[in-house]
């Protein structure tokens, strides 16, 4: 059998401006990067606090490699659970105010593992309709009855919970929505969930480090505890600047995951050197309040700049500041025009976002300067005027 069919599908995707292509990054993650041999100013990384290339984090990685080597060598349940992993878990438990935390190799795997350890076909899962793909996939894979509720709509969730007879009910949402940048309406969602005896799972991949006291995330921002949010997920590849993820919660939750989460059990542990690096970044993330202050300053400056230019922003208080542009081809044209001016911003297209809601996903980092932000605003002003918004 030939691959002609695949070739035709790929061609069709190109025609619709939906084809994805990778760039080669030839420098560390920073505002100024080299991409495909060209220097440019980037506004598309998730390194919100500028820790991915921080000297202390790099030093901790090297030291971790000296102490524990590079590879995890085995799964956590066999011989791959190092002292560095264990210490990081204890520090993450303290950071999140939960009895325990458990490391996973990626956020995708943490979500698949947690939902599938908790639910099967006797159960029901309720997801905000714009949840991250890994959460949606986790729910679908579990075999539980799967429902999506209207974005941030606790009344819609309430209706759905009312009509469900299931052994367990799990309500799942992002803490900060990754393509819109808005916060989950957690107080209302938790209240509704509690009224129906449903557990709440929050994936705060984009909230940790940016939101809440000392960067303790969206759940902390709303002053909610483990009685309201029983399953708390964080990823380490964003504001933490390293890689991996964790689930935090009760003793029973974590022990259940150790027994049943297949993406925990059947995989090699993350590099112990990465765990060491993450311990250093956790310290910086908590103590460097100036990084969050700087980020908030940049967010305000960007939003007021866009307002003056008449650019349609979304209601986001976070470093994710998408500019809605509509169709995919338009998003690609704007992104290409910005690139010609040396500015790199990701165009986000369907199916990642709904049809007609393509956007430039601007992300800000504490390591951007005011001057760099103003260069972005100037370029946006030129490009958008050229395209007649
Ligand atoms: C990035 C992201 C993930 C995936 O985390 P990785 O560690 O990159 O696999 C999961 N959930 C959300 C909301 C994310 O933004």
mmCIF file of C-alpha atoms and ligand atoms in Angstrom:
data_model
loop_
_atom_site.group_PDB
_atom_site.id
_atom_site.type_symbol
_atom_site.label_atom_id
_atom_site.label_comp_id
_atom_site.label_asym_id
_atom_site.label_seq_id
_atom_site.Cartn_x
_atom_site.Cartn_y
_atom_site.Cartn_z
ATOM 1 C CA UNK A 1 0.000 0.000 0.000
ATOM 2 C CA UNK A 2 1.441 3.385 -0.967
ATOM 3 C CA UNK A 3 1.322 6.605 0.987
ATOM 4 C CA UNK A 4 -0.422 8.564 -1.805
ATOM 5 C CA UNK A 5 -3.408 9.109 0.414
ATOM 6 C CA UNK A 6 -1.250 10.700 3.108
ATOM 7 C CA UNK A 7 0.439 12.873 0.491
ATOM 8 C CA UNK A 8 -2.935 14.158 -0.706
ATOM 9 C CA UNK A 9 -4.046 14.887 2.863
ATOM 10 C CA UNK A 10 -0.856 16.814 3.542
ATOM 11 C CA UNK A 11 -1.354 18.818 0.337
ATOM 12 C CA UNK A 12 -4.903 19.712 1.380
ATOM 13 C CA UNK A 13 -3.645 20.836 4.769
ATOM 14 C CA UNK A 14 -1.133 23.151 3.100
ATOM 15 C CA UNK A 15 -3.876 24.683 0.960
ATOM 16 C CA UNK A 16 -5.887 25.517 4.090
ATOM 17 C CA UNK A 17 -2.908 27.264 5.742
ATOM 18 C CA UNK A 18 -2.979 24.579 8.420
ATOM 19 C CA UNK A 19 0.355 22.920 7.679
ATOM 20 C CA UNK A 20 2.763 22.883 10.629
ATOM 21 C CA UNK A 21 6.490 23.304 10.227
ATOM 22 C CA UNK A 22 9.285 23.287 12.744
ATOM 23 C CA UNK A 23 11.966 25.937 13.140
ATOM 24 C CA UNK A 24 15.431 25.242 14.376
ATOM 25 C CA UNK A 25 16.344 27.172 17.487
ATOM 26 C CA UNK A 26 20.088 27.710 17.596
ATOM 27 C CA UNK A 27 20.402 29.568 20.884
ATOM 28 C CA UNK A 28 19.121 29.189 24.426
ATOM 29 C CA UNK A 29 15.583 30.247 25.233
ATOM 30 C CA UNK A 30 15.660 34.062 25.677
ATOM 31 C CA UNK A 31 13.976 37.174 24.248
ATOM 32 C CA UNK A 32 16.663 37.385 21.540
ATOM 33 C CA UNK A 33 17.061 34.032 19.816
ATOM 34 C CA UNK A 34 18.602 32.631 16.653
ATOM 35 C CA UNK A 35 16.016 30.754 14.617
ATOM 36 C CA UNK A 36 16.927 29.096 11.330
ATOM 37 C CA UNK A 37 20.120 31.141 11.252
ATOM 38 C CA UNK A 38 18.380 34.476 11.812
ATOM 39 C CA UNK A 39 18.460 36.651 14.915
ATOM 40 C CA UNK A 40 14.973 37.572 16.075
ATOM 41 C CA UNK A 41 13.006 38.839 19.011
ATOM 42 C CA UNK A 42 10.709 36.085 20.264
ATOM 43 C CA UNK A 43 7.322 36.426 21.955
ATOM 44 C CA UNK A 44 6.234 32.816 21.893
ATOM 45 C CA UNK A 45 8.005 30.840 24.589
ATOM 46 C CA UNK A 46 6.439 29.643 27.834
ATOM 47 C CA UNK A 47 9.576 30.535 29.771
ATOM 48 C CA UNK A 48 7.547 33.192 31.596
ATOM 49 C CA UNK A 49 10.058 33.945 34.323
ATOM 50 C CA UNK A 50 13.252 33.625 32.303
ATOM 51 C CA UNK A 51 14.479 30.592 34.251
ATOM 52 C CA UNK A 52 15.112 28.201 31.331
ATOM 53 C CA UNK A 53 18.585 29.609 30.846
ATOM 54 C CA UNK A 54 19.308 30.915 34.356
ATOM 55 C CA UNK A 55 22.928 30.368 35.505
ATOM 56 C CA UNK A 56 21.888 28.907 38.877
ATOM 57 C CA UNK A 57 19.527 26.447 37.207
ATOM 58 C CA UNK A 58 22.236 25.434 34.735
ATOM 59 C CA UNK A 59 24.727 24.999 37.587
ATOM 60 C CA UNK A 60 22.240 22.817 39.482
ATOM 61 C CA UNK A 61 21.747 20.676 36.381
ATOM 62 C CA UNK A 62 25.492 20.128 36.093
ATOM 63 C CA UNK A 63 25.824 19.369 39.770
ATOM 64 C CA UNK A 64 22.885 16.966 39.566
ATOM 65 C CA UNK A 65 24.551 15.166 36.677
ATOM 66 C CA UNK A 66 27.773 14.896 38.700
ATOM 67 C CA UNK A 67 25.905 13.391 41.640
ATOM 68 C CA UNK A 68 23.323 11.173 39.923
ATOM 69 C CA UNK A 69 24.359 10.899 36.278
ATOM 70 C CA UNK A 70 22.265 11.808 33.281
ATOM 71 C CA UNK A 71 19.736 9.053 32.746
ATOM 72 C CA UNK A 72 17.041 8.005 35.214
ATOM 73 C CA UNK A 73 17.989 4.459 34.246
ATOM 74 C CA UNK A 74 14.723 2.765 35.230
ATOM 75 C CA UNK A 75 11.137 3.549 36.169
ATOM 76 C CA UNK A 76 10.376 5.054 39.577
ATOM 77 C CA UNK A 77 8.972 1.749 40.839
ATOM 78 C CA UNK A 78 12.083 -0.205 39.918
ATOM 79 C CA UNK A 79 15.375 1.538 40.493
ATOM 80 C CA UNK A 80 14.916 4.977 38.926
ATOM 81 C CA UNK A 81 13.579 7.018 41.865
ATOM 82 C CA UNK A 82 16.598 9.071 42.891
ATOM 83 C CA UNK A 83 17.156 11.208 45.924
ATOM 84 C CA UNK A 84 16.912 14.281 43.679
ATOM 85 C CA UNK A 85 13.427 13.215 42.516
ATOM 86 C CA UNK A 86 12.356 12.519 46.063
ATOM 87 C CA UNK A 87 13.603 15.838 47.419
ATOM 88 C CA UNK A 88 11.876 17.711 44.596
ATOM 89 C CA UNK A 89 8.600 15.912 45.328
ATOM 90 C CA UNK A 90 8.798 16.964 48.964
ATOM 91 C CA UNK A 91 9.513 20.563 48.009
ATOM 92 C CA UNK A 92 6.646 20.614 45.505
ATOM 93 C CA UNK A 93 4.283 19.229 48.157
ATOM 94 C CA UNK A 94 5.264 22.058 50.459
ATOM 95 C CA UNK A 95 5.031 24.642 47.670
ATOM 96 C CA UNK A 96 1.490 23.556 46.785
ATOM 97 C CA UNK A 97 0.409 23.076 50.409
ATOM 98 C CA UNK A 98 -0.543 19.444 49.782
ATOM 99 C CA UNK A 99 0.544 16.364 51.742
ATOM 100 C CA UNK A 100 2.246 14.744 48.734
ATOM 101 C CA UNK A 101 3.419 15.391 45.184
ATOM 102 C CA UNK A 102 4.396 12.912 42.485
ATOM 103 C CA UNK A 103 6.691 13.613 39.528
ATOM 104 C CA UNK A 104 5.837 12.659 35.959
ATOM 105 C CA UNK A 105 8.075 12.957 32.903
ATOM 106 C CA UNK A 106 5.738 15.384 31.098
ATOM 107 C CA UNK A 107 2.495 17.243 31.712
ATOM 108 C CA UNK A 108 0.829 15.235 28.985
ATOM 109 C CA UNK A 109 1.686 12.048 30.837
ATOM 110 C CA UNK A 110 0.657 13.443 34.231
ATOM 111 C CA UNK A 111 -2.813 14.215 32.893
ATOM 112 C CA UNK A 112 -3.255 10.901 31.097
ATOM 113 C CA UNK A 113 -1.987 9.038 34.165
ATOM 114 C CA UNK A 114 -4.023 10.844 36.801
ATOM 115 C CA UNK A 115 -7.396 10.746 35.033
ATOM 116 C CA UNK A 116 -6.962 7.123 34.025
ATOM 117 C CA UNK A 117 -5.911 6.002 37.484
ATOM 118 C CA UNK A 118 -9.079 7.542 38.918
ATOM 119 C CA UNK A 119 -11.776 6.813 36.332
ATOM 120 C CA UNK A 120 -13.132 3.973 34.238
ATOM 121 C CA UNK A 121 -16.343 3.300 32.368
ATOM 122 C CA UNK A 122 -18.465 3.423 35.512
ATOM 123 C CA UNK A 123 -17.525 7.095 35.934
ATOM 124 C CA UNK A 124 -18.105 10.488 34.326
ATOM 125 C CA UNK A 125 -15.703 13.278 33.426
ATOM 126 C CA UNK A 126 -16.653 16.923 32.822
ATOM 127 C CA UNK A 127 -14.252 19.140 30.929
ATOM 128 C CA UNK A 128 -14.222 22.811 30.121
ATOM 129 C CA UNK A 129 -14.594 22.847 26.351
ATOM 130 C CA UNK A 130 -11.323 24.689 25.786
ATOM 131 C CA UNK A 131 -9.230 22.470 28.057
ATOM 132 C CA UNK A 132 -5.734 21.500 26.936
ATOM 133 C CA UNK A 133 -5.546 18.571 24.505
ATOM 134 C CA UNK A 134 -3.830 16.352 27.063
ATOM 135 C CA UNK A 135 -6.793 16.697 29.444
ATOM 136 C CA UNK A 136 -9.322 15.949 26.717
ATOM 137 C CA UNK A 137 -7.304 12.943 25.571
ATOM 138 C CA UNK A 138 -7.013 11.742 29.165
ATOM 139 C CA UNK A 139 -10.793 11.829 29.569
ATOM 140 C CA UNK A 140 -11.462 10.070 26.277
ATOM 141 C CA UNK A 141 -8.928 7.350 26.988
ATOM 142 C CA UNK A 142 -10.416 6.604 30.409
ATOM 143 C CA UNK A 143 -13.644 5.245 28.959
ATOM 144 C CA UNK A 144 -15.625 7.361 31.439
ATOM 145 C CA UNK A 145 -18.709 9.177 30.139
ATOM 146 C CA UNK A 146 -17.216 12.298 28.613
ATOM 147 C CA UNK A 147 -18.837 15.712 28.588
ATOM 148 C CA UNK A 148 -17.584 19.193 27.775
ATOM 149 C CA UNK A 149 -19.205 22.139 29.524
ATOM 150 C CA UNK A 150 -19.320 25.695 28.174
ATOM 151 C CA UNK A 151 -16.146 27.624 28.880
ATOM 152 C CA UNK A 152 -16.032 28.806 32.487
ATOM 153 C CA UNK A 153 -19.781 28.292 32.835
ATOM 154 C CA UNK A 154 -20.603 26.823 36.249
ATOM 155 C CA UNK A 155 -24.369 26.822 35.481
ATOM 156 C CA UNK A 156 -23.815 24.687 32.424
ATOM 157 C CA UNK A 157 -21.624 22.395 34.511
ATOM 158 C CA UNK A 158 -24.319 22.268 37.194
ATOM 159 C CA UNK A 159 -26.916 21.115 34.641
ATOM 160 C CA UNK A 160 -24.689 18.367 33.436
ATOM 161 C CA UNK A 161 -23.719 17.184 36.904
ATOM 162 C CA UNK A 162 -27.376 17.060 37.922
ATOM 163 C CA UNK A 163 -28.242 14.657 35.130
ATOM 164 C CA UNK A 164 -25.429 12.205 35.817
ATOM 165 C CA UNK A 165 -25.555 8.935 37.681
ATOM 166 C CA UNK A 166 -22.007 7.679 37.932
ATOM 167 C CA UNK A 167 -19.791 6.039 40.508
ATOM 168 C CA UNK A 168 -17.365 8.966 40.401
ATOM 169 C CA UNK A 169 -17.586 12.416 38.879
ATOM 170 C CA UNK A 170 -14.455 14.345 37.994
ATOM 171 C CA UNK A 171 -14.538 17.973 36.876
ATOM 172 C CA UNK A 172 -11.403 18.973 34.990
ATOM 173 C CA UNK A 173 -10.079 22.340 33.854
ATOM 174 C CA UNK A 174 -6.964 24.339 33.087
ATOM 175 C CA UNK A 175 -6.047 26.873 35.816
ATOM 176 C CA UNK A 176 -4.982 29.381 33.147
ATOM 177 C CA UNK A 177 -6.375 28.532 29.718
ATOM 178 C CA UNK A 178 -3.418 27.996 27.470
ATOM 179 C CA UNK A 179 -4.710 29.563 24.250
ATOM 180 C CA UNK A 180 -6.839 32.366 25.761
ATOM 181 C CA UNK A 181 -4.851 33.302 28.850
ATOM 182 C CA UNK A 182 -7.872 33.734 31.119
ATOM 183 C CA UNK A 183 -8.193 32.141 34.568
ATOM 184 C CA UNK A 184 -10.644 29.359 35.346
ATOM 185 C CA UNK A 185 -13.592 30.601 37.422
ATOM 186 C CA UNK A 186 -12.533 28.204 40.123
ATOM 187 C CA UNK A 187 -14.661 29.441 43.053
ATOM 188 C CA UNK A 188 -17.901 28.816 41.112
ATOM 189 C CA UNK A 189 -16.676 25.608 39.506
ATOM 190 C CA UNK A 190 -15.543 24.202 42.869
ATOM 191 C CA UNK A 191 -18.783 25.168 44.562
ATOM 192 C CA UNK A 192 -20.876 23.482 41.897
ATOM 193 C CA UNK A 193 -18.680 20.409 41.941
ATOM 194 C CA UNK A 194 -18.869 20.094 45.712
ATOM 195 C CA UNK A 195 -22.670 20.379 45.596
ATOM 196 C CA UNK A 196 -22.726 17.290 43.362
ATOM 197 C CA UNK A 197 -20.020 15.358 45.151
ATOM 198 C CA UNK A 198 -17.643 15.668 42.222
ATOM 199 C CA UNK A 199 -13.888 15.880 42.533
ATOM 200 C CA UNK A 200 -12.060 18.800 40.894
ATOM 201 C CA UNK A 201 -8.800 18.450 38.962
ATOM 202 C CA UNK A 202 -6.949 21.613 37.923
ATOM 203 C CA UNK A 203 -4.056 21.612 35.469
ATOM 204 C CA UNK A 204 -2.232 24.827 36.290
ATOM 205 C CA UNK A 205 0.555 24.502 33.721
ATOM 206 C CA UNK A 206 0.511 28.241 32.999
ATOM 207 C CA UNK A 207 -0.458 29.472 36.464
ATOM 208 C CA UNK A 208 2.423 28.190 38.579
ATOM 209 C CA UNK A 209 5.157 30.794 38.802
ATOM 210 C CA UNK A 210 2.981 33.578 37.369
ATOM 211 C CA UNK A 211 -0.154 33.692 39.492
ATOM 212 C CA UNK A 212 -0.753 33.492 43.254
ATOM 213 C CA UNK A 213 1.445 34.313 46.227
ATOM 214 C CA UNK A 214 5.062 33.401 45.500
ATOM 215 C CA UNK A 215 3.829 31.923 42.240
ATOM 216 C CA UNK A 216 1.735 29.256 43.968
ATOM 217 C CA UNK A 217 -0.737 29.274 41.116
ATOM 218 C CA UNK A 218 -4.381 29.850 40.299
ATOM 219 C CA UNK A 219 -5.748 27.698 43.119
ATOM 220 C CA UNK A 220 -3.777 29.787 45.618
ATOM 221 C CA UNK A 221 -4.885 32.985 43.869
ATOM 222 C CA UNK A 222 -8.512 32.066 44.652
ATOM 223 C CA UNK A 223 -7.578 30.920 48.151
ATOM 224 C CA UNK A 224 -8.844 27.404 47.556
ATOM 225 C CA UNK A 225 -7.435 24.360 49.323
ATOM 226 C CA UNK A 226 -7.320 20.631 48.809
ATOM 227 C CA UNK A 227 -10.927 20.307 49.993
ATOM 228 C CA UNK A 228 -11.967 22.238 46.885
ATOM 229 C CA UNK A 229 -9.328 21.079 44.376
ATOM 230 C CA UNK A 230 -8.479 17.480 45.112
ATOM 231 C CA UNK A 231 -6.165 16.880 42.163
ATOM 232 C CA UNK A 232 -3.653 19.602 41.326
ATOM 233 C CA UNK A 233 -1.357 19.298 38.313
ATOM 234 C CA UNK A 234 1.606 21.500 37.485
ATOM 235 C CA UNK A 235 4.114 21.311 34.665
ATOM 236 C CA UNK A 236 7.795 22.145 34.924
ATOM 237 C CA UNK A 237 8.463 23.089 31.301
ATOM 238 C CA UNK A 238 6.867 26.528 31.504
ATOM 239 C CA UNK A 239 7.614 29.052 34.263
ATOM 240 C CA UNK A 240 9.891 26.527 36.010
ATOM 241 C CA UNK A 241 12.053 26.532 32.892
ATOM 242 C CA UNK A 242 12.982 22.828 33.044
ATOM 243 C CA UNK A 243 10.808 19.865 32.056
ATOM 244 C CA UNK A 244 8.452 17.333 33.586
ATOM 245 C CA UNK A 245 5.327 17.685 35.684
ATOM 246 C CA UNK A 246 3.766 16.825 39.003
ATOM 247 C CA UNK A 247 0.464 15.894 40.573
ATOM 248 C CA UNK A 248 -0.128 17.146 44.125
ATOM 249 C CA UNK A 249 -2.799 15.975 46.549
ATOM 250 C CA UNK A 250 -3.662 13.727 49.444
ATOM 251 C CA UNK A 251 -1.784 10.670 50.609
ATOM 252 C CA UNK A 252 -4.528 8.436 49.154
ATOM 253 C CA UNK A 253 -4.444 10.188 45.785
ATOM 254 C CA UNK A 254 -0.682 9.901 45.386
ATOM 255 C CA UNK A 255 -0.586 6.278 46.550
ATOM 256 C CA UNK A 256 -3.356 5.472 44.067
ATOM 257 C CA UNK A 257 -1.328 7.056 41.277
ATOM 258 C CA UNK A 258 1.770 5.100 42.267
ATOM 259 C CA UNK A 259 -0.281 1.887 42.081
ATOM 260 C CA UNK A 260 -2.346 2.609 38.962
ATOM 261 C CA UNK A 261 -1.089 5.506 36.795
ATOM 262 C CA UNK A 262 0.286 3.682 33.766
ATOM 263 C CA UNK A 263 2.177 6.722 32.473
ATOM 264 C CA UNK A 264 3.964 6.777 35.824
ATOM 265 C CA UNK A 265 4.634 3.064 36.127
ATOM 266 C CA UNK A 266 5.641 2.122 32.595
ATOM 267 C CA UNK A 267 8.157 4.814 31.795
ATOM 268 C CA UNK A 268 11.685 5.803 32.715
ATOM 269 C CA UNK A 269 11.959 8.452 35.399
ATOM 270 C CA UNK A 270 12.900 11.963 34.244
ATOM 271 C CA UNK A 271 16.599 12.712 34.328
ATOM 272 C CA UNK A 272 17.639 13.151 37.985
ATOM 273 C CA UNK A 273 19.779 16.094 36.837
ATOM 274 C CA UNK A 274 16.564 17.771 35.632
ATOM 275 C CA UNK A 275 15.088 17.171 39.084
ATOM 276 C CA UNK A 276 18.125 18.901 40.629
ATOM 277 C CA UNK A 277 17.789 21.812 38.203
ATOM 278 C CA UNK A 278 14.093 22.097 39.045
ATOM 279 C CA UNK A 279 14.867 22.343 42.765
ATOM 280 C CA UNK A 280 16.989 25.401 41.952
ATOM 281 C CA UNK A 281 14.317 26.900 39.727
ATOM 282 C CA UNK A 282 11.608 26.314 42.352
ATOM 283 C CA UNK A 283 13.676 28.343 44.797
ATOM 284 C CA UNK A 284 14.128 31.213 42.315
ATOM 285 C CA UNK A 285 10.493 31.038 41.232
ATOM 286 C CA UNK A 286 9.335 31.560 44.832
ATOM 287 C CA UNK A 287 11.881 34.075 46.017
ATOM 288 C CA UNK A 288 12.272 36.385 42.992
ATOM 289 C CA UNK A 289 9.116 38.431 43.429
ATOM 290 C CA UNK A 290 10.578 40.972 41.012
ATOM 291 C CA UNK A 291 10.075 38.538 38.134
ATOM 292 C CA UNK A 292 6.308 38.508 38.674
ATOM 293 C CA UNK A 293 6.266 42.289 39.204
ATOM 294 C CA UNK A 294 8.169 42.794 35.982
ATOM 295 C CA UNK A 295 5.880 40.417 34.141
ATOM 296 C CA UNK A 296 2.791 42.243 35.374
ATOM 297 C CA UNK A 297 4.310 45.540 34.340
ATOM 298 C CA UNK A 298 4.952 44.168 30.827
ATOM 299 C CA UNK A 299 1.419 42.764 30.632
ATOM 300 C CA UNK A 300 -0.062 46.179 31.480
ATOM 301 C CA UNK A 301 2.236 47.949 29.037
ATOM 302 C CA UNK A 302 1.399 45.511 26.244
ATOM 303 C CA UNK A 303 -2.341 45.716 26.841
ATOM 304 C CA UNK A 304 -2.451 49.476 26.892
ATOM 305 C CA UNK A 305 -0.246 49.606 23.767
ATOM 306 C CA UNK A 306 -2.608 47.258 21.915
ATOM 307 C CA UNK A 307 -5.606 49.228 23.087
ATOM 308 C CA UNK A 308 -4.117 52.353 21.530
ATOM 309 C CA UNK A 309 -3.554 50.442 18.288
ATOM 310 C CA UNK A 310 -7.125 49.105 18.378
ATOM 311 C CA UNK A 311 -5.986 45.498 18.388
ATOM 312 C CA UNK A 312 -8.495 42.911 19.660
ATOM 313 C CA UNK A 313 -7.072 41.325 22.812
ATOM 314 C CA UNK A 314 -8.706 38.683 24.971
ATOM 315 C CA UNK A 315 -9.610 39.195 28.644
ATOM 316 C CA UNK A 316 -6.337 37.841 29.957
ATOM 317 C CA UNK A 317 -4.484 38.920 33.113
ATOM 318 C CA UNK A 318 -1.612 36.502 32.410
ATOM 319 C CA UNK A 319 1.524 36.508 30.215
ATOM 320 C CA UNK A 320 -0.536 34.747 27.514
ATOM 321 C CA UNK A 321 -1.846 37.696 25.454
ATOM 322 C CA UNK A 322 -3.402 36.432 22.224
ATOM 323 C CA UNK A 323 -4.416 38.820 19.447
ATOM 324 C CA UNK A 324 -7.468 37.478 17.637
ATOM 325 C CA UNK A 325 -7.111 37.635 13.858
ATOM 326 C CA UNK A 326 -9.807 35.284 12.530
ATOM 327 C CA UNK A 327 -8.872 33.028 9.652
ATOM 328 C CA UNK A 328 -5.802 30.804 9.579
ATOM 329 C CA UNK A 329 -4.374 32.330 6.381
ATOM 330 C CA UNK A 330 -4.579 35.804 7.893
ATOM 331 C CA UNK A 331 -2.784 34.614 11.029
ATOM 332 C CA UNK A 332 -0.056 33.124 8.855
ATOM 333 C CA UNK A 333 0.277 36.316 6.792
ATOM 334 C CA UNK A 334 0.630 38.488 9.907
ATOM 335 C CA UNK A 335 3.079 36.087 11.470
ATOM 336 C CA UNK A 336 5.174 36.088 8.252
ATOM 337 C CA UNK A 337 5.132 39.897 8.045
ATOM 338 C CA UNK A 338 6.277 40.138 11.658
ATOM 339 C CA UNK A 339 8.995 37.622 10.988
ATOM 340 C CA UNK A 340 10.262 39.761 8.111
ATOM 341 C CA UNK A 341 10.716 42.466 10.749
ATOM 342 C CA UNK A 342 12.634 40.070 12.978
ATOM 343 C CA UNK A 343 9.797 39.280 15.370
ATOM 344 C CA UNK A 344 8.807 35.706 16.091
ATOM 345 C CA UNK A 345 5.271 34.992 17.335
ATOM 346 C CA UNK A 346 3.395 31.730 16.967
ATOM 347 C CA UNK A 347 0.220 31.711 14.867
ATOM 348 C CA UNK A 348 -2.279 29.407 16.540
ATOM 349 C CA UNK A 349 -4.747 27.819 14.145
ATOM 350 C CA UNK A 350 -7.509 25.212 14.169
ATOM 351 C CA UNK A 351 -7.834 22.558 15.434
ATOM 352 C CA UNK A 352 -5.876 23.977 18.388
ATOM 353 C CA UNK A 353 -8.434 26.821 18.512
ATOM 354 C CA UNK A 354 -11.969 26.970 16.996
ATOM 355 C CA UNK A 355 -12.552 27.729 13.299
ATOM 356 C CA UNK A 356 -12.429 31.468 12.647
ATOM 357 C CA UNK A 357 -10.603 32.121 15.928
ATOM 358 C CA UNK A 358 -7.003 31.893 14.741
ATOM 359 C CA UNK A 359 -4.740 34.134 16.747
ATOM 360 C CA UNK A 360 -1.241 35.367 17.308
ATOM 361 C CA UNK A 361 -0.334 33.961 20.661
ATOM 362 C CA UNK A 362 1.914 36.601 22.184
ATOM 363 C CA UNK A 363 3.590 35.417 25.359
ATOM 364 C CA UNK A 364 5.602 37.682 27.612
ATOM 365 C CA UNK A 365 8.518 36.845 29.858
ATOM 366 C CA UNK A 366 10.070 38.625 32.810
ATOM 367 C CA UNK A 367 13.257 38.682 30.763
ATOM 368 C CA UNK A 368 11.771 40.960 28.076
ATOM 369 C CA UNK A 369 12.691 44.639 28.377
ATOM 370 C CA UNK A 370 10.358 47.610 27.900
ATOM 371 C CA UNK A 371 12.342 48.491 24.795
ATOM 372 C CA UNK A 372 11.791 45.026 23.313
ATOM 373 C CA UNK A 373 8.084 45.248 24.065
ATOM 374 C CA UNK A 374 7.903 48.615 22.317
ATOM 375 C CA UNK A 375 9.623 47.095 19.283
ATOM 376 C CA UNK A 376 6.832 44.506 19.214
ATOM 377 C CA UNK A 377 4.140 47.196 19.441
ATOM 378 C CA UNK A 378 5.770 49.228 16.640
ATOM 379 C CA UNK A 379 5.995 46.162 14.417
ATOM 380 C CA UNK A 380 2.369 45.238 15.142
ATOM 381 C CA UNK A 381 1.315 48.773 14.315
ATOM 382 C CA UNK A 382 3.118 48.656 10.928
ATOM 383 C CA UNK A 383 1.993 45.164 9.986
ATOM 384 C CA UNK A 384 -1.624 45.576 10.991
ATOM 385 C CA UNK A 385 -1.888 48.925 9.186
ATOM 386 C CA UNK A 386 -0.469 47.256 6.071
ATOM 387 C CA UNK A 387 -3.086 44.521 6.244
ATOM 388 C CA UNK A 388 -5.971 46.845 7.115
ATOM 389 C CA UNK A 389 -7.441 45.139 10.152
HETATM 390 C C1 LIG B 1 1.921 22.553 28.189
HETATM 391 C C2 LIG B 1 0.717 21.983 28.820
HETATM 392 C C3 LIG B 1 0.644 20.639 29.142
HETATM 393 C C4 LIG B 1 1.697 19.664 28.720
HETATM 394 O O1 LIG B 1 2.801 19.730 29.524
HETATM 395 P P1 LIG B 1 4.177 19.128 28.988
HETATM 396 O O2 LIG B 1 5.010 18.983 30.194
HETATM 397 O O3 LIG B 1 4.713 20.098 28.011
HETATM 398 O O4 LIG B 1 3.833 17.797 28.357
HETATM 399 C C5 LIG B 1 -0.444 20.184 29.848
HETATM 400 N N1 LIG B 1 -1.444 21.017 30.185
HETATM 401 C C6 LIG B 1 -1.439 22.321 29.855
HETATM 402 C C7 LIG B 1 -2.574 23.193 30.255
HETATM 403 C C8 LIG B 1 -0.360 22.844 29.153
HETATM 404 O O5 LIG B 1 -0.350 24.126 28.796
#
